[in-house]
C-alpha positions as MATLAB code, in Angstrom:
seq = 'XXXXXXXXXXXXXXXXXXXXXXXXXXXXXXXXXXXXXXXXXXXXXXXXXXXXXXXXXXXXXXXXXXXXXXXXXXXXXXXXXXXXXXXXXXXXXXXXXXXXXXXXXXXXXXXXXXXXXXXXXXXXXXXXXXXXXXXXXXXXXXXXXXXXXXXXXXXXXXXXXXXXXXXXXXXXXXXXXXXXXXXXXXXXXXXXXXXXXXXXXXXXXXXXXXXXXXXXXXXXXXXXXXXXXXXXXXXXXXXXXXXXXXXXXXXXXXXXXXXXXXXXXXXXXXXXXXXXXXXXXXXXXXXXXXXXXXXXXXXXXXXXXXXXXXXXXXXXXXXXXXX';
ca = [
     204.926   86.721  321.743;
     206.737   83.582  320.000;
     208.552   83.593  316.908;
     205.595   82.990  314.823;
     202.989   85.292  316.183;
     206.516   88.177  316.225;
     207.090   87.377  312.135;
     202.965   87.677  311.685;
     203.073   91.395  313.420;
     206.161   92.037  311.276;
     204.300   90.910  308.109;
     201.513   93.220  309.178;
     203.416   96.736  309.608;
     205.235   95.698  306.687;
     202.286   95.979  304.821;
     201.390   98.853  306.588;
     203.284  101.748  305.433;
     206.084  101.885  302.660;
     209.486  101.645  305.025;
     210.194  100.734  308.180;
     213.877  101.336  309.481;
     215.201   98.623  311.799;
     215.059  100.457  314.541;
     211.978  101.146  313.969;
     210.567   97.695  313.287;
     212.710   96.787  316.370;
     211.185   99.025  318.920;
     207.574   97.886  317.907;
     208.501   94.600  318.049;
     209.993   95.176  321.516;
     213.429   92.914  320.156;
     216.905   94.115  319.199;
     217.716   94.287  315.368;
     219.387   91.043  314.753;
     216.230   89.080  315.555;
     214.735   91.677  313.292;
     216.622   90.256  310.344;
     216.190   86.830  311.526;
     212.776   87.053  311.169;
     212.730   89.083  307.948;
     214.523   85.927  306.738;
     211.810   84.211  308.075;
     209.070   86.179  305.819;
     211.606   85.492  302.997;
     211.927   81.561  303.165;
     208.202   81.825  302.826;
     208.182   83.548  299.977;
     207.578   87.399  300.381;
     209.846   89.645  298.888;
     210.926   92.325  301.505;
     213.733   94.289  300.304;
     216.712   95.840  301.956;
     217.961   99.221  300.915;
     221.247  101.050  303.000;
     221.221  104.741  303.197;
     218.902  108.041  304.084;
     215.489  106.949  303.087;
     216.513  103.392  303.548;
     214.946  100.111  305.476;
     212.850   97.318  305.024;
     210.057   97.526  302.161;
     207.986   94.463  301.338;
     207.196   94.451  297.521;
     204.559   92.859  295.569;
     204.095   89.095  296.597;
     201.526   86.586  297.653;
     197.961   88.154  298.624;
     197.465   86.379  301.612;
     200.475   84.980  304.281;
     200.308   81.090  304.009;
     198.669   78.607  306.502;
     196.785   81.533  308.531;
     192.787   79.749  307.207;
     192.515   76.284  307.530;
     189.438   74.739  305.600;
     186.530   75.857  307.960;
     187.995   79.328  308.221;
     188.527   79.576  304.695;
     185.202   78.348  303.880;
     183.553   80.544  306.375;
     185.511   83.548  305.048;
     184.765   82.789  301.094;
     180.775   82.530  302.387;
     180.986   86.061  303.747;
     182.168   87.258  301.206;
     179.654   85.881  299.120;
     177.329   87.019  300.959;
     178.814   90.730  301.580;
     178.856   90.791  297.257;
     175.100   90.192  297.614;
     174.591   92.657  299.993;
     172.843   96.032  300.334;
     175.211   98.458  300.254;
     177.400   99.298  297.239;
     180.981   99.939  298.766;
     181.068   97.119  300.733;
     180.093   94.660  297.784;
     182.408   96.065  295.562;
     185.041   95.515  298.784;
     183.729   92.186  299.670;
     184.377   90.683  295.542;
     187.457   92.186  295.664;
     188.772   90.468  298.555;
     186.936   87.269  297.312;
     188.806   87.832  294.106;
     191.937   87.271  295.980;
     190.988   84.527  298.352;
     190.324   82.844  294.773;
     193.510   82.592  293.750;
     194.451   80.569  296.581;
     191.620   78.231  297.543;
     192.056   74.440  296.604;
     189.655   73.055  294.537;
     188.233   70.672  296.862;
     186.850   73.104  299.427;
     184.900   75.363  296.334;
     181.990   73.204  295.867;
     181.393   73.909  299.830;
     181.575   77.379  299.714;
     178.837   77.244  296.833;
     176.409   74.668  299.302;
     176.946   77.221  301.957;
     176.450   80.765  299.748;
     173.380   78.911  298.761;
     172.082   78.269  302.238;
     172.612   82.282  303.122;
     169.563   84.639  302.456;
     168.989   88.121  302.401;
     166.344   90.868  303.380;
     165.712   94.107  303.518;
     166.301   95.529  299.969;
     169.713   93.584  298.542;
     170.417   93.645  295.061;
     169.064   91.580  292.650;
     169.898   87.231  293.799;
     172.480   86.663  291.166;
     174.639   83.317  290.610;
     177.498   83.209  292.763;
     179.730   81.217  290.663;
     178.494   83.887  287.560;
     179.938   86.871  289.996;
     183.290   84.994  290.486;
     183.680   83.579  286.728;
     183.151   87.632  285.468;
     185.360   88.894  288.666;
     188.089   86.274  287.123;
     187.485   87.703  283.385;
     188.136   90.941  284.992;
     190.957   89.992  287.221;
     192.783   87.453  284.079;
     192.406   89.352  281.293;
     190.411   87.143  279.458;
     187.533   87.192  276.865;
     184.060   86.082  278.160;
     180.985   85.400  276.545;
     177.305   85.249  277.369;
     174.193   84.807  276.090;
     172.337   88.875  276.624;
     168.517   89.549  275.684;
     168.525   92.793  272.852;
     165.523   93.580  270.507;
     163.531   90.379  272.211;
     165.500   87.494  271.365;
     168.965   86.665  273.579;
     172.301   86.903  271.219;
     175.997   85.982  272.195;
     177.694   88.659  273.631;
     181.639   88.241  273.128;
     183.011   90.797  275.722;
     186.477   92.273  277.318;
     185.839   92.391  281.038;
     186.662   95.268  282.200;
     184.999   96.248  286.441;
     182.353   95.015  288.147;
     179.954   97.686  289.567;
     177.689   97.341  292.412;
     174.836   99.351  292.624;
     172.024   99.836  295.266;
     169.415   96.770  293.437;
     172.276   95.097  291.017;
     175.711   94.116  289.683;
     176.930   95.771  286.176;
     179.683   94.651  284.509;
     181.361   97.234  282.411;
     183.169   95.620  278.970;
     184.420   96.529  275.774;
     181.743   94.770  273.516;
     184.687   93.002  270.507;
     181.461   92.729  268.270;
     180.690   96.091  268.875;
     183.590   97.725  269.222;
     182.618  100.412  271.935;
     181.987  100.006  275.535;
     179.088   98.688  277.094;
     177.327   98.023  280.532;
     175.567   94.900  280.935;
     172.952   93.320  283.817;
     174.502   90.606  285.576;
     171.319   89.210  286.809;
     169.996   88.898  282.723;
     173.265   86.809  281.543;
     173.266   83.438  280.663;
     175.498   81.341  279.821;
     178.345   82.896  280.752;
     181.970   81.524  280.573;
     185.583   82.917  280.448;
     187.799   82.352  277.324;
     191.640   81.223  277.525;
     191.994   83.966  274.953;
     193.551   87.118  276.760;
     193.662   90.593  275.569;
     195.412   93.526  276.046;
     193.935   96.334  278.357;
     192.419   99.092  276.519;
     193.898  102.854  277.079;
     190.436  104.818  276.633;
     188.590  103.133  279.398;
     186.054  104.999  280.784;
     185.281  105.779  284.556;
     183.126  102.631  285.658;
     181.303  103.231  288.074;
     180.262  106.951  286.318;
     179.815  105.076  283.005;
     177.344  102.368  284.796;
     175.305  105.095  286.753;
     174.640  107.431  283.769;
     173.536  103.947  281.722;
     171.377  103.408  284.919;
     169.842  106.684  285.339;
     169.419  108.015  282.364;
     170.612  106.937  278.799;
     168.387  103.204  279.008;
     165.181  106.141  278.526;
     163.867  107.750  276.298;
     164.311  110.954  277.404;
     166.801  113.165  279.750;
     167.051  115.865  281.677;
     170.009  117.665  283.476;
     169.563  119.684  286.815;
     171.899  122.465  288.436;
     170.833  122.308  292.283;
     171.404  124.903  294.501;
     173.429  122.173  297.485;
     176.156  120.417  298.112;
     176.980  117.616  295.814;
     176.876  115.453  299.316;
     173.785  116.327  300.713;
     171.802  115.844  296.920;
     173.321  112.624  296.707;
     172.491  111.445  300.289;
     168.703  112.018  298.926;
     168.779  110.534  295.389;
     169.398  107.079  294.940;
     172.356  105.745  292.585;
     170.147  103.994  290.347;
     167.994  107.149  290.486;
     169.868  109.675  289.016;
     173.896  110.766  288.540;
     175.063  113.809  290.853;
     177.838  115.515  290.470;
     180.033  118.561  291.332;
     179.391  121.821  289.703;
     182.187  124.805  289.222;
     179.935  126.955  291.022;
     179.869  124.593  294.638;
     175.993  123.837  293.593;
     175.823  120.499  291.975;
     174.622  118.677  288.382;
     171.419  116.112  288.548;
     170.978  114.063  285.874;
     168.295  111.679  285.140;
     165.366  110.172  282.835;
     162.473  108.670  282.369;
     159.470  107.735  279.814;
     158.092  111.080  281.236;
     159.774  113.574  282.396;
     157.104  115.011  284.883;
     157.853  112.709  287.537;
     161.459  113.233  286.965;
     160.958  116.925  287.896;
     158.717  116.487  291.174;
     161.603  114.274  292.260;
     164.262  117.200  291.709;
     161.611  119.679  293.055;
     160.787  117.229  296.406;
     164.246  117.480  297.507;
     163.946  120.846  298.722;
     166.329  122.921  297.277;
     165.794  125.689  294.280;
     167.569  124.269  291.079;
     167.699  125.253  287.554;
     166.775  123.360  284.279;
     169.416  123.182  281.962;
     168.296  120.374  279.401;
     165.739  119.953  277.660;
     164.250  123.537  276.611;
     161.110  122.284  276.492;
     160.835  120.611  280.221;
     160.732  124.574  281.372;
     157.733  125.172  279.790;
     156.051  122.392  280.983;
     157.750  123.478  285.057;
     155.985  126.723  284.100;
     152.375  125.411  282.868;
     153.055  122.559  286.234;
     153.774  126.262  288.632;
     150.124  127.759  286.861;
     148.524  124.974  288.328;
     149.842  124.132  291.474;
     149.512  127.850  292.385;
     145.585  128.062  291.224;
     145.213  125.164  293.219;
     147.338  126.728  296.152;
     144.705  129.473  295.919;
     141.641  127.525  295.695;
     140.453  128.423  292.623;
     141.281  125.963  289.789;
     142.522  127.231  286.055;
     139.878  126.553  283.833;
     140.469  125.573  279.895;
     139.397  127.554  277.543;
     136.647  125.176  276.260;
     135.870  125.097  279.660;
];
């Protein structure tokens, strides 16, 4: 391989694990230890902080530095990469969307300003089908992602109580569900953590005011999922489902319920709704044995429905006392 290809291969190896010895790198690249030392110097010249240490456990280590190897992408490649990441961020798979957005924020640091309008124009020409997330403005997503990354306040209009009110927040994380994007942020005016649907935001703008990260930040995905699955509804229910958590999670959309492990080896399912009959029916149709933990009146309701089902199965519908 030529020098450029070899230096890039060396960079790739240094990114794969914490420390490499000189002989290990030489063996992987098929060169001498002296050539490895020269290539390390070339990486340092390009701005990569490659540290070298002596003794037992010593070797070459890549320290914090630039996020993308310089000059690896020409303009056309950078645009294609950014558009692909935007499409991935808006796709239907939550984990892929998160990863795409993280990669996009890294690319955003080094993307020349002259290319951004081309990225936006191409992104607007990309559509998806098959149950993807609610469409949102890519600029809004990127503005919020930058605010999370740079730890600066953001402001936006948000519907509340029948009117749109201005919210001032400290953005913490963007969370992708199977249907929508949410922002977990500390609401400065309400002095508490809140989650916001990104597609409901208007006039989103990042401020220049930096905030100090808070130490009491909740787990972003869990906080948002609990809100989506239960807190937004007038009534909530909690069940102990006698099945592995992975099995139940595969059966229940993330936007419909929160499923978490239980010490017994079963799992706990939390959901909500205006009427808990539908929630109860959904848990029943999962096909697993389960217990109703909360609320107590749902157990009475389950007994009533069980009696009706038993009567229907026997072919003799129960009649009310009045009938």
